[in-house]
């Protein structure tokens, strides 16, 4: 269902403080918190005494106190206190997970601990790099994370699902060029020249006339997705286009639920707070629309016994099918070789403005 020897996102860095944050990640119950020295801690949400979730307790003097019998565990997972007795049972140890803060995100390694390597953390620098302003949010999706990636690799649905924000007829009618890079990244490139701007693009450009727009759906297993978006008024220079790097960062919760951490990172109007507020409102509305579709789709698939999809393939399925193949290859490699890890590639190059596929190939 998913590989484990890779870094997943457990939350935004700002979510994790000196209070227990409980999350289920890859069917594993976890609690996250910070010590008084700001050290990140991720441990199993399970008291080794009577298996009650530690998240039902609280932090006391930089330690997790179980809400059932008051046993305490320090940041190393060791039991330090049992009410009513002096001796500490050796079996009272809580499992820890490797956790790292980078790019304003908290990354967790749930696979083989000896394989955890910080150099394998994907580059998401747009969240905290100079020259970019992020607008962030979170959706809890009751759907298989693979359905979310399918949806993000086939953006033709914008015409029908998102007509109030980012979609119009130009999206579904524009041809897509799909490519695979390094056996790990799928790119689905769509150019939309001389089109009417959907509402979202009128907001971002403060312009209601014709625009040139492109978007590249980018996927890297297991759940790193980006929509690389550019737009500029017709008659202006492509090199000066307004660019969005829309990050869709997926961590499976269970087989049929997903943590969807998202960020709309822009390279223009960086200090425009009202623009950021408008973008957030529009994006929440957009992803709410995705959520309705995807959760219904997941329920339908479960009712039919989880058949393979698409049942009737069309052209727009090329990128999602390629994405599934790459993901399946990664899962298979890990099953055949328990030491296999995912070595991420760069999803977008800030030094280059995306060119139409025919020009890029020259």
One Martini backbone bead per residue (centre of mass of N, CA, C, O) as a GRO file, in nm:
protein
  362
    1UNK     BB    1   0.056   0.063  -0.020
    2UNK     BB    2   0.338   0.154   0.122
    3UNK     BB    3   0.619   0.298   0.194
    4UNK     BB    4   0.876   0.334   0.472
    5UNK     BB    5   1.169   0.417   0.343
    6UNK     BB    6   1.081   0.728   0.430
    7UNK     BB    7   0.975   1.053   0.428
    8UNK     BB    8   0.730   1.205   0.630
    9UNK     BB    9   0.462   1.404   0.710
   10UNK     BB   10   0.344   1.517   1.038
   11UNK     BB   11   0.379   1.840   1.006
   12UNK     BB   12   0.380   2.145   1.099
   13UNK     BB   13   0.595   2.311   1.294
   14UNK     BB   14   0.372   2.496   1.437
   15UNK     BB   15   0.208   2.247   1.566
   16UNK     BB   16   0.466   2.187   1.743
   17UNK     BB   17   0.480   2.165   2.097
   18UNK     BB   18   0.403   2.186   2.453
   19UNK     BB   19   0.204   1.960   2.323
   20UNK     BB   20   0.016   1.706   2.243
   21UNK     BB   21   0.036   1.536   1.921
   22UNK     BB   22  -0.197   1.344   1.747
   23UNK     BB   23  -0.111   1.077   1.509
   24UNK     BB   24  -0.186   0.895   1.218
   25UNK     BB   25   0.076   0.696   1.051
   26UNK     BB   26   0.060   0.431   0.874
   27UNK     BB   27  -0.112   0.306   1.124
   28UNK     BB   28   0.053   0.488   1.327
   29UNK     BB   29   0.066   0.582   1.649
   30UNK     BB   30   0.137   0.929   1.737
   31UNK     BB   31   0.351   1.152   1.921
   32UNK     BB   32   0.404   1.508   1.946
   33UNK     BB   33   0.688   1.714   2.066
   34UNK     BB   34   0.843   1.956   2.291
   35UNK     BB   35   1.088   2.064   2.455
   36UNK     BB   36   1.227   2.319   2.633
   37UNK     BB   37   1.475   2.293   2.404
   38UNK     BB   38   1.319   2.220   2.122
   39UNK     BB   39   1.289   1.920   2.103
   40UNK     BB   40   1.201   1.673   1.903
   41UNK     BB   41   0.922   1.436   1.945
   42UNK     BB   42   0.864   1.080   1.861
   43UNK     BB   43   0.601   0.859   1.966
   44UNK     BB   44   0.429   0.615   2.072
   45UNK     BB   45   0.071   0.582   2.123
   46UNK     BB   46   0.174   0.388   2.395
   47UNK     BB   47   0.132   0.228   2.679
   48UNK     BB   48   0.316  -0.038   2.833
   49UNK     BB   49   0.108  -0.118   3.043
   50UNK     BB   50  -0.224  -0.083   2.905
   51UNK     BB   51  -0.233   0.056   2.605
   52UNK     BB   52  -0.285   0.342   2.636
   53UNK     BB   53  -0.302   0.639   2.516
   54UNK     BB   54  -0.087   0.904   2.572
   55UNK     BB   55  -0.280   1.134   2.460
   56UNK     BB   56  -0.458   1.120   2.735
   57UNK     BB   57  -0.252   1.292   2.850
   58UNK     BB   58   0.051   1.471   2.958
   59UNK     BB   59   0.268   1.729   3.020
   60UNK     BB   60   0.537   1.680   3.269
   61UNK     BB   61   0.826   1.803   3.300
   62UNK     BB   62   0.906   1.695   3.001
   63UNK     BB   63   0.680   1.467   3.028
   64UNK     BB   64   0.494   1.179   2.983
   65UNK     BB   65   0.165   1.139   3.114
   66UNK     BB   66  -0.039   0.909   3.194
   67UNK     BB   67  -0.404   0.906   3.209
   68UNK     BB   68  -0.433   0.640   3.399
   69UNK     BB   69  -0.146   0.588   3.608
   70UNK     BB   70   0.109   0.808   3.576
   71UNK     BB   71   0.317   0.740   3.397
   72UNK     BB   72   0.654   0.826   3.299
   73UNK     BB   73   0.816   0.981   3.003
   74UNK     BB   74   1.076   1.053   2.826
   75UNK     BB   75   1.246   1.157   2.535
   76UNK     BB   76   1.366   0.840   2.533
   77UNK     BB   77   1.118   0.645   2.651
   78UNK     BB   78   1.162   0.639   2.951
   79UNK     BB   79   1.095   0.540   3.259
   80UNK     BB   80   1.066   0.764   3.567
   81UNK     BB   81   0.760   0.694   3.679
   82UNK     BB   82   0.580   0.526   3.955
   83UNK     BB   83   0.321   0.521   4.133
   84UNK     BB   84   0.402   0.373   4.453
   85UNK     BB   85   0.708   0.331   4.336
   86UNK     BB   86   1.062   0.282   4.278
   87UNK     BB   87   1.060   0.076   4.073
   88UNK     BB   88   1.150   0.017   3.726
   89UNK     BB   89   1.034  -0.122   3.459
   90UNK     BB   90   1.200  -0.242   3.182
   91UNK     BB   91   0.936  -0.256   2.985
   92UNK     BB   92   0.908   0.065   3.024
   93UNK     BB   93   0.899   0.140   2.687
   94UNK     BB   94   0.906   0.380   2.428
   95UNK     BB   95   0.875   0.427   2.108
   96UNK     BB   96   1.082   0.572   1.866
   97UNK     BB   97   1.114   0.841   1.621
   98UNK     BB   98   1.240   0.986   1.361
   99UNK     BB   99   1.292   1.351   1.370
  100UNK     BB  100   1.249   1.646   1.149
  101UNK     BB  101   1.327   1.987   1.083
  102UNK     BB  102   1.207   2.113   0.758
  103UNK     BB  103   1.067   2.350   0.580
  104UNK     BB  104   0.836   2.388   0.807
  105UNK     BB  105   0.864   2.077   0.873
  106UNK     BB  106   0.766   1.754   0.988
  107UNK     BB  107   0.971   1.470   0.984
  108UNK     BB  108   0.918   1.111   0.938
  109UNK     BB  109   1.046   0.782   1.037
  110UNK     BB  110   0.891   0.441   0.988
  111UNK     BB  111   1.115   0.269   0.930
  112UNK     BB  112   1.417   0.170   0.927
  113UNK     BB  113   1.622   0.324   1.146
  114UNK     BB  114   1.912   0.274   1.002
  115UNK     BB  115   1.805   0.441   0.726
  116UNK     BB  116   1.802   0.714   0.839
  117UNK     BB  117   1.832   1.006   0.617
  118UNK     BB  118   1.847   1.347   0.573
  119UNK     BB  119   1.921   1.346   0.260
  120UNK     BB  120   1.613   1.221   0.193
  121UNK     BB  121   1.485   1.491   0.206
  122UNK     BB  122   1.282   1.673   0.051
  123UNK     BB  123   1.264   1.962  -0.144
  124UNK     BB  124   1.081   2.250   0.032
  125UNK     BB  125   1.192   2.563   0.024
  126UNK     BB  126   0.935   2.745  -0.040
  127UNK     BB  127   0.848   2.770   0.272
  128UNK     BB  128   1.155   2.936   0.363
  129UNK     BB  129   1.243   3.111   0.125
  130UNK     BB  130   1.363   3.353  -0.033
  131UNK     BB  131   1.108   3.483  -0.255
  132UNK     BB  132   0.882   3.342  -0.070
  133UNK     BB  133   0.521   3.290  -0.014
  134UNK     BB  134   0.324   3.118   0.210
  135UNK     BB  135   0.016   2.925   0.194
  136UNK     BB  136  -0.142   2.736   0.445
  137UNK     BB  137  -0.272   2.387   0.497
  138UNK     BB  138  -0.548   2.151   0.590
  139UNK     BB  139  -0.659   1.813   0.506
  140UNK     BB  140  -0.895   1.563   0.583
  141UNK     BB  141  -0.901   1.256   0.408
  142UNK     BB  142  -1.145   1.005   0.311
  143UNK     BB  143  -0.882   0.876   0.138
  144UNK     BB  144  -0.682   0.748  -0.073
  145UNK     BB  145  -0.377   0.874  -0.159
  146UNK     BB  146  -0.386   0.781  -0.462
  147UNK     BB  147  -0.632   0.952  -0.543
  148UNK     BB  148  -0.498   1.225  -0.505
  149UNK     BB  149  -0.279   1.187  -0.718
  150UNK     BB  150  -0.458   1.139  -0.956
  151UNK     BB  151  -0.595   1.420  -0.938
  152UNK     BB  152  -0.317   1.589  -0.964
  153UNK     BB  153  -0.238   1.458  -1.257
  154UNK     BB  154  -0.551   1.541  -1.338
  155UNK     BB  155  -0.648   1.872  -1.428
  156UNK     BB  156  -0.914   1.857  -1.599
  157UNK     BB  157  -1.120   1.882  -1.354
  158UNK     BB  158  -1.130   2.193  -1.323
  159UNK     BB  159  -1.363   2.251  -1.524
  160UNK     BB  160  -1.585   2.095  -1.323
  161UNK     BB  161  -1.496   2.143  -1.009
  162UNK     BB  162  -1.336   2.460  -1.041
  163UNK     BB  163  -1.504   2.710  -1.173
  164UNK     BB  164  -1.481   2.923  -0.916
  165UNK     BB  165  -1.147   2.935  -0.945
  166UNK     BB  166  -0.931   2.747  -1.163
  167UNK     BB  167  -1.158   2.694  -1.382
  168UNK     BB  168  -1.199   2.607  -1.735
  169UNK     BB  169  -1.221   2.503  -2.059
  170UNK     BB  170  -0.908   2.520  -2.118
  171UNK     BB  171  -0.807   2.280  -1.957
  172UNK     BB  172  -0.944   2.028  -2.094
  173UNK     BB  173  -0.858   2.131  -2.400
  174UNK     BB  174  -0.566   2.093  -2.326
  175UNK     BB  175  -0.281   1.961  -2.387
  176UNK     BB  176  -0.070   1.683  -2.280
  177UNK     BB  177   0.264   1.639  -2.146
  178UNK     BB  178   0.429   1.338  -2.066
  179UNK     BB  179   0.682   1.262  -1.812
  180UNK     BB  180   0.985   1.082  -1.713
  181UNK     BB  181   1.210   1.112  -1.424
  182UNK     BB  182   1.442   0.897  -1.300
  183UNK     BB  183   1.212   0.691  -1.208
  184UNK     BB  184   1.038   0.929  -1.002
  185UNK     BB  185   0.907   1.140  -1.212
  186UNK     BB  186   0.608   1.314  -1.291
  187UNK     BB  187   0.504   1.502  -1.588
  188UNK     BB  188   0.225   1.736  -1.655
  189UNK     BB  189   0.195   1.942  -1.938
  190UNK     BB  190   0.014   2.263  -1.960
  191UNK     BB  191  -0.097   2.480  -2.214
  192UNK     BB  192  -0.266   2.828  -2.191
  193UNK     BB  193  -0.325   3.034  -2.433
  194UNK     BB  194  -0.524   3.294  -2.454
  195UNK     BB  195  -0.709   3.328  -2.185
  196UNK     BB  196  -0.937   3.324  -1.958
  197UNK     BB  197  -0.952   3.409  -1.631
  198UNK     BB  198  -0.988   3.275  -1.360
  199UNK     BB  199  -1.054   3.393  -1.054
  200UNK     BB  200  -0.776   3.329  -0.926
  201UNK     BB  201  -0.608   3.483  -1.154
  202UNK     BB  202  -0.725   3.761  -1.114
  203UNK     BB  203  -0.621   3.788  -0.825
  204UNK     BB  204  -0.310   3.740  -0.867
  205UNK     BB  205  -0.292   3.970  -1.117
  206UNK     BB  206  -0.492   4.198  -1.132
  207UNK     BB  207  -0.660   4.063  -1.392
  208UNK     BB  208  -0.913   4.038  -1.677
  209UNK     BB  209  -0.761   3.957  -1.905
  210UNK     BB  210  -0.577   3.799  -2.101
  211UNK     BB  211  -0.391   3.485  -2.072
  212UNK     BB  212  -0.103   3.308  -1.985
  213UNK     BB  213  -0.091   2.951  -1.914
  214UNK     BB  214   0.057   2.719  -1.678
  215UNK     BB  215   0.083   2.358  -1.594
  216UNK     BB  216   0.255   2.132  -1.361
  217UNK     BB  217   0.236   1.807  -1.285
  218UNK     BB  218   0.394   1.672  -0.990
  219UNK     BB  219   0.549   1.346  -0.910
  220UNK     BB  220   0.664   1.185  -0.596
  221UNK     BB  221   0.736   0.932  -0.428
  222UNK     BB  222   0.464   0.876  -0.242
  223UNK     BB  223   0.339   1.213  -0.175
  224UNK     BB  224   0.471   1.419  -0.385
  225UNK     BB  225   0.319   1.728  -0.480
  226UNK     BB  226   0.300   1.950  -0.774
  227UNK     BB  227   0.194   2.279  -0.886
  228UNK     BB  228   0.326   2.435  -1.164
  229UNK     BB  229   0.263   2.784  -1.188
  230UNK     BB  230   0.181   3.010  -1.466
  231UNK     BB  231   0.127   3.376  -1.522
  232UNK     BB  232   0.034   3.614  -1.789
  233UNK     BB  233  -0.022   3.866  -1.970
  234UNK     BB  234  -0.088   3.936  -2.268
  235UNK     BB  235   0.223   4.077  -2.395
  236UNK     BB  236   0.407   3.953  -2.189
  237UNK     BB  237   0.668   3.822  -2.011
  238UNK     BB  238   0.738   3.505  -1.913
  239UNK     BB  239   0.980   3.572  -1.716
  240UNK     BB  240   0.746   3.758  -1.544
  241UNK     BB  241   0.586   3.558  -1.414
  242UNK     BB  242   0.360   3.429  -1.213
  243UNK     BB  243   0.442   3.204  -0.940
  244UNK     BB  244   0.350   2.873  -0.847
  245UNK     BB  245   0.401   2.649  -0.565
  246UNK     BB  246   0.202   2.373  -0.527
  247UNK     BB  247   0.171   2.190  -0.235
  248UNK     BB  248   0.110   1.825  -0.208
  249UNK     BB  249   0.123   1.662   0.105
  250UNK     BB  250   0.122   1.309   0.155
  251UNK     BB  251  -0.015   1.119   0.435
  252UNK     BB  252  -0.094   0.833   0.540
  253UNK     BB  253  -0.316   0.699   0.772
  254UNK     BB  254  -0.478   0.501   0.598
  255UNK     BB  255  -0.624   0.327   0.343
  256UNK     BB  256  -0.882   0.568   0.385
  257UNK     BB  257  -0.668   0.802   0.473
  258UNK     BB  258  -0.550   1.159   0.468
  259UNK     BB  259  -0.282   1.376   0.490
  260UNK     BB  260  -0.323   1.723   0.378
  261UNK     BB  261  -0.056   1.914   0.296
  262UNK     BB  262  -0.053   2.266   0.214
  263UNK     BB  263   0.098   2.497  -0.040
  264UNK     BB  264   0.113   2.842  -0.149
  265UNK     BB  265   0.379   2.949  -0.346
  266UNK     BB  266   0.508   3.277  -0.400
  267UNK     BB  267   0.690   3.535  -0.624
  268UNK     BB  268   0.467   3.756  -0.543
  269UNK     BB  269   0.347   3.973  -0.344
  270UNK     BB  270   0.481   3.897  -0.058
  271UNK     BB  271   0.336   4.141   0.142
  272UNK     BB  272   0.032   4.058   0.066
  273UNK     BB  273  -0.206   3.987   0.285
  274UNK     BB  274  -0.479   3.997   0.131
  275UNK     BB  275  -0.391   3.793  -0.080
  276UNK     BB  276  -0.342   3.557   0.111
  277UNK     BB  277  -0.635   3.544   0.214
  278UNK     BB  278  -0.766   3.496  -0.064
  279UNK     BB  279  -0.613   3.238  -0.135
  280UNK     BB  280  -0.702   3.066   0.102
  281UNK     BB  281  -1.003   3.072   0.047
  282UNK     BB  282  -0.985   2.949  -0.242
  283UNK     BB  283  -0.835   2.684  -0.167
  284UNK     BB  284  -1.032   2.569   0.031
  285UNK     BB  285  -1.260   2.552  -0.171
  286UNK     BB  286  -1.115   2.370  -0.375
  287UNK     BB  287  -1.047   2.127  -0.172
  288UNK     BB  288  -1.339   2.073  -0.095
  289UNK     BB  289  -1.417   1.973  -0.375
  290UNK     BB  290  -1.225   1.735  -0.380
  291UNK     BB  291  -1.326   1.592  -0.127
  292UNK     BB  292  -1.606   1.512  -0.223
  293UNK     BB  293  -1.512   1.334  -0.457
  294UNK     BB  294  -1.300   1.140  -0.317
  295UNK     BB  295  -1.483   1.020  -0.095
  296UNK     BB  296  -1.684   0.895  -0.286
  297UNK     BB  297  -1.489   0.724  -0.448
  298UNK     BB  298  -1.388   0.548  -0.214
  299UNK     BB  299  -1.663   0.426  -0.142
  300UNK     BB  300  -1.717   0.295  -0.417
  301UNK     BB  301  -1.469   0.110  -0.417
  302UNK     BB  302  -1.539  -0.049  -0.163
  303UNK     BB  303  -1.818  -0.155  -0.263
  304UNK     BB  304  -1.649  -0.299  -0.523
  305UNK     BB  305  -1.363  -0.418  -0.407
  306UNK     BB  306  -1.125  -0.260  -0.529
  307UNK     BB  307  -1.085  -0.181  -0.815
  308UNK     BB  308  -0.937  -0.105  -1.087
  309UNK     BB  309  -0.791   0.203  -1.214
  310UNK     BB  310  -0.919   0.252  -1.493
  311UNK     BB  311  -1.186   0.110  -1.665
  312UNK     BB  312  -1.190   0.364  -1.875
  313UNK     BB  313  -0.961   0.483  -2.076
  314UNK     BB  314  -0.797   0.799  -2.114
  315UNK     BB  315  -0.574   1.042  -2.181
  316UNK     BB  316  -0.572   1.167  -1.879
  317UNK     BB  317  -0.444   0.885  -1.756
  318UNK     BB  318  -0.141   0.879  -1.804
  319UNK     BB  319  -0.020   1.009  -1.548
  320UNK     BB  320  -0.157   0.837  -1.325
  321UNK     BB  321  -0.042   0.567  -1.428
  322UNK     BB  322   0.255   0.642  -1.398
  323UNK     BB  323   0.242   0.699  -1.095
  324UNK     BB  324   0.162   0.412  -1.008
  325UNK     BB  325   0.409   0.270  -1.120
  326UNK     BB  326   0.620   0.410  -0.947
  327UNK     BB  327   0.503   0.330  -0.675
  328UNK     BB  328   0.507   0.023  -0.719
  329UNK     BB  329   0.814   0.006  -0.758
  330UNK     BB  330   0.892   0.104  -0.477
  331UNK     BB  331   0.743  -0.113  -0.316
  332UNK     BB  332   0.882  -0.358  -0.448
  333UNK     BB  333   1.175  -0.291  -0.370
  334UNK     BB  334   1.125  -0.307  -0.063
  335UNK     BB  335   1.024  -0.601  -0.056
  336UNK     BB  336   1.297  -0.719  -0.189
  337UNK     BB  337   1.453  -0.467  -0.028
  338UNK     BB  338   1.472  -0.355   0.299
  339UNK     BB  339   1.712  -0.127   0.216
  340UNK     BB  340   1.539   0.043   0.056
  341UNK     BB  341   1.529   0.374  -0.083
  342UNK     BB  342   1.439   0.714  -0.127
  343UNK     BB  343   1.576   0.931  -0.381
  344UNK     BB  344   1.533   1.242  -0.427
  345UNK     BB  345   1.419   1.490  -0.642
  346UNK     BB  346   1.388   1.770  -0.817
  347UNK     BB  347   1.080   1.936  -0.888
  348UNK     BB  348   1.212   2.238  -0.914
  349UNK     BB  349   1.355   2.520  -1.098
  350UNK     BB  350   1.427   2.848  -1.016
  351UNK     BB  351   1.622   2.921  -1.273
  352UNK     BB  352   1.358   2.827  -1.437
  353UNK     BB  353   1.133   2.874  -1.682
  354UNK     BB  354   0.887   2.722  -1.804
  355UNK     BB  355   0.854   2.544  -2.101
  356UNK     BB  356   0.739   2.435  -2.359
  357UNK     BB  357   0.797   2.120  -2.454
  358UNK     BB  358   0.914   2.177  -2.742
  359UNK     BB  359   1.130   2.381  -2.640
  360UNK     BB  360   1.268   2.200  -2.422
  361UNK     BB  361   1.373   1.983  -2.644
  362UNK     BB  362   1.588   2.179  -2.802
   0.00000   0.00000   0.00000
